[in-house]
Short mmCIF file of C-alpha atoms in Angstrom, two decimals:
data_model
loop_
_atom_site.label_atom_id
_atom_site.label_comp_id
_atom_site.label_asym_id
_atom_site.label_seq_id
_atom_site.Cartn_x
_atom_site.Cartn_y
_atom_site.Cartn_z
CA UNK A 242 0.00 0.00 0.00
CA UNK A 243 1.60 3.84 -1.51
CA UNK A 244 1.62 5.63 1.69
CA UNK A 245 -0.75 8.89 2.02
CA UNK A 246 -0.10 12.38 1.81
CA UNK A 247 0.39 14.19 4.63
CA UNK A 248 -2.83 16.35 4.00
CA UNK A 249 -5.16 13.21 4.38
CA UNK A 250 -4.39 11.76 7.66
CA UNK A 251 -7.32 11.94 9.88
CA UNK A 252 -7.18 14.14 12.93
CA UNK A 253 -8.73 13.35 15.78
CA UNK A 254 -9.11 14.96 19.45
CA UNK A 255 -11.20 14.43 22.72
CA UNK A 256 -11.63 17.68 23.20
CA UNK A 257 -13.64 20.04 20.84
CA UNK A 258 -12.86 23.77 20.93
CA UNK A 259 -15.58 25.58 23.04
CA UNK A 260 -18.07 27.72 20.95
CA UNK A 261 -18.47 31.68 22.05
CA UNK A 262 -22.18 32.28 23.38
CA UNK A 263 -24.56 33.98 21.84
CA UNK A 264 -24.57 36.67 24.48
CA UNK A 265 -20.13 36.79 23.89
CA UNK A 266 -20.95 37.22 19.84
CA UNK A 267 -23.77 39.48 20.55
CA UNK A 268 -22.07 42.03 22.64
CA UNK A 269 -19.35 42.42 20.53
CA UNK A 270 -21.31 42.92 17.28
CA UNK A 271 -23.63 45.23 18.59
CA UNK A 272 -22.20 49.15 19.96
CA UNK A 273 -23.81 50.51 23.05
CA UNK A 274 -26.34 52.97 23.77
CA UNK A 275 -23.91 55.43 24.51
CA UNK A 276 -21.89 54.59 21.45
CA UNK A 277 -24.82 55.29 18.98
CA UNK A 278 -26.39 58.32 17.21
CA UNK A 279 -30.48 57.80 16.60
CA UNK A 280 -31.67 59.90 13.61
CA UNK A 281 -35.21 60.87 13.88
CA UNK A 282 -36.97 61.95 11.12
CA UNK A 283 -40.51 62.70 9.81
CA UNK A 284 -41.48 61.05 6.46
CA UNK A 285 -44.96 61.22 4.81
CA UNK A 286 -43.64 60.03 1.31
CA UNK A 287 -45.42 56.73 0.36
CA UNK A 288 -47.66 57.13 3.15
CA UNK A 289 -51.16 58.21 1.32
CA UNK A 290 -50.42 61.65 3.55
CA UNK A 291 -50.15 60.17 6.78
CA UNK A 292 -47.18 61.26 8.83
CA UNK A 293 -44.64 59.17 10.18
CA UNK A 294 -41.56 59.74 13.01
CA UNK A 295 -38.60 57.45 11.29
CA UNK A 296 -35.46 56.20 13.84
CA UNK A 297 -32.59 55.38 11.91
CA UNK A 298 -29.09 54.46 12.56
CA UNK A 299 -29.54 52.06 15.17
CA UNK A 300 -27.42 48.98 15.47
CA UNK A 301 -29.56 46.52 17.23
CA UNK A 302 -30.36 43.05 16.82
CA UNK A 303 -34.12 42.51 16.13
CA UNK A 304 -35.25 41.82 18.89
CA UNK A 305 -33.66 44.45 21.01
CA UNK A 306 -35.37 46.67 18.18
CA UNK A 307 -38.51 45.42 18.98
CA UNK A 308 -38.32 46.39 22.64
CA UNK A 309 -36.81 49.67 22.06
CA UNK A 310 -40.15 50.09 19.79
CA UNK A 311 -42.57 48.93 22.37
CA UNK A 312 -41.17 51.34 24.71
CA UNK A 313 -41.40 54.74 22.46
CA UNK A 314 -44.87 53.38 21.17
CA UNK A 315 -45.67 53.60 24.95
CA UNK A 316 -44.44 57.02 25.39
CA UNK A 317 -46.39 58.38 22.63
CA UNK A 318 -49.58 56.65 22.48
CA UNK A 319 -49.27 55.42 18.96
CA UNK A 320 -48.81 52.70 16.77
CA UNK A 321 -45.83 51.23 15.06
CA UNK A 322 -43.44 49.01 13.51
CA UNK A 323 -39.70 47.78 12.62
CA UNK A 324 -38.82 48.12 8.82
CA UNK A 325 -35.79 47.15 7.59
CA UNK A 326 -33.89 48.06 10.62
CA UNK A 327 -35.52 51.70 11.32
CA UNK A 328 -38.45 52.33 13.81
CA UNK A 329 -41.44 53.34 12.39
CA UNK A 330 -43.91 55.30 14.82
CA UNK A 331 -47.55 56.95 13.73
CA UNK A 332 -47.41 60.67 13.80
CA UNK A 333 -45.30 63.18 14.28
CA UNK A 334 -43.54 62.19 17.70
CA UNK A 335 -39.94 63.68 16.86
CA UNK A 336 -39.51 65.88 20.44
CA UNK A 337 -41.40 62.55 22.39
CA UNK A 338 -38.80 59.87 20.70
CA UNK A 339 -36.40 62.33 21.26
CA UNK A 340 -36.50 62.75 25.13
CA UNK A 341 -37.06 59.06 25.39
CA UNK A 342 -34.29 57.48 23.65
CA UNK A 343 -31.63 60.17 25.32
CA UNK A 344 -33.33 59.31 28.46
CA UNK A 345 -32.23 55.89 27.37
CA UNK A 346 -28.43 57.20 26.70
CA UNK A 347 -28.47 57.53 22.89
CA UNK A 348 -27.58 60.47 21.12
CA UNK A 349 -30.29 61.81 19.40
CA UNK A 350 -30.19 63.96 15.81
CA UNK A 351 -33.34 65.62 14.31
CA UNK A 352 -33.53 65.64 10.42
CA UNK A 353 -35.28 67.45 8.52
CA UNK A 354 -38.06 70.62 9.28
#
């Protein structure tokens, strides 16, 4: 029997390499409150009129979004949802989501009149 190259002898250990946690990869993809800049906008394009407050810029996993959106829905007494990473909110709520997310230590930025 020709003996085998190097590069297909079969490796074999007892011990597998640990895997990071979710929570390990998590935390290190995702900045900080404190490390992020929320742009709040109001948008009524596409919107048959109706006016809409429009968070961008946050770097959140979707969940995390979805809490963050539960909790400014709350402060304004409107509806809302998560669209392609930016929180939606009915109406024009820019001074409300304001005061709550830099309650919540982001940095806030109004765009637009």
């Amino acid at each position: 029997m020709p003996p085998r190259p190097p590069s297909s002898r079969l490796v074999y250990t007892s011990e597998p390499e640990p895997e990071p946690t979710e929570s390990v990869a998590a935390a290190a993809a995702f900045p900080s409150a404190r490390q992020q800049t929320a742009r709040i906008a109001r948008d009524r394009k596409r919107r048959a009129g109706k006016t809409v407050t429009v968070v961008s810029g946050l770097r959140h996993d979707p969940a995390t979004l979805e809490r963050l959106l539960k909790t400014l829905k709350q402060q304004c007494g409107a509806g809302g949802t998560v669209k392609d990473g930016e929180l939606e909110i009915q109406g024009d709520h820019r001074e409300r989501v304001a005061a709550a997310l830099q309650a919540l230590g982001y940095g806030v930025k109004l765009i637009g009149g």
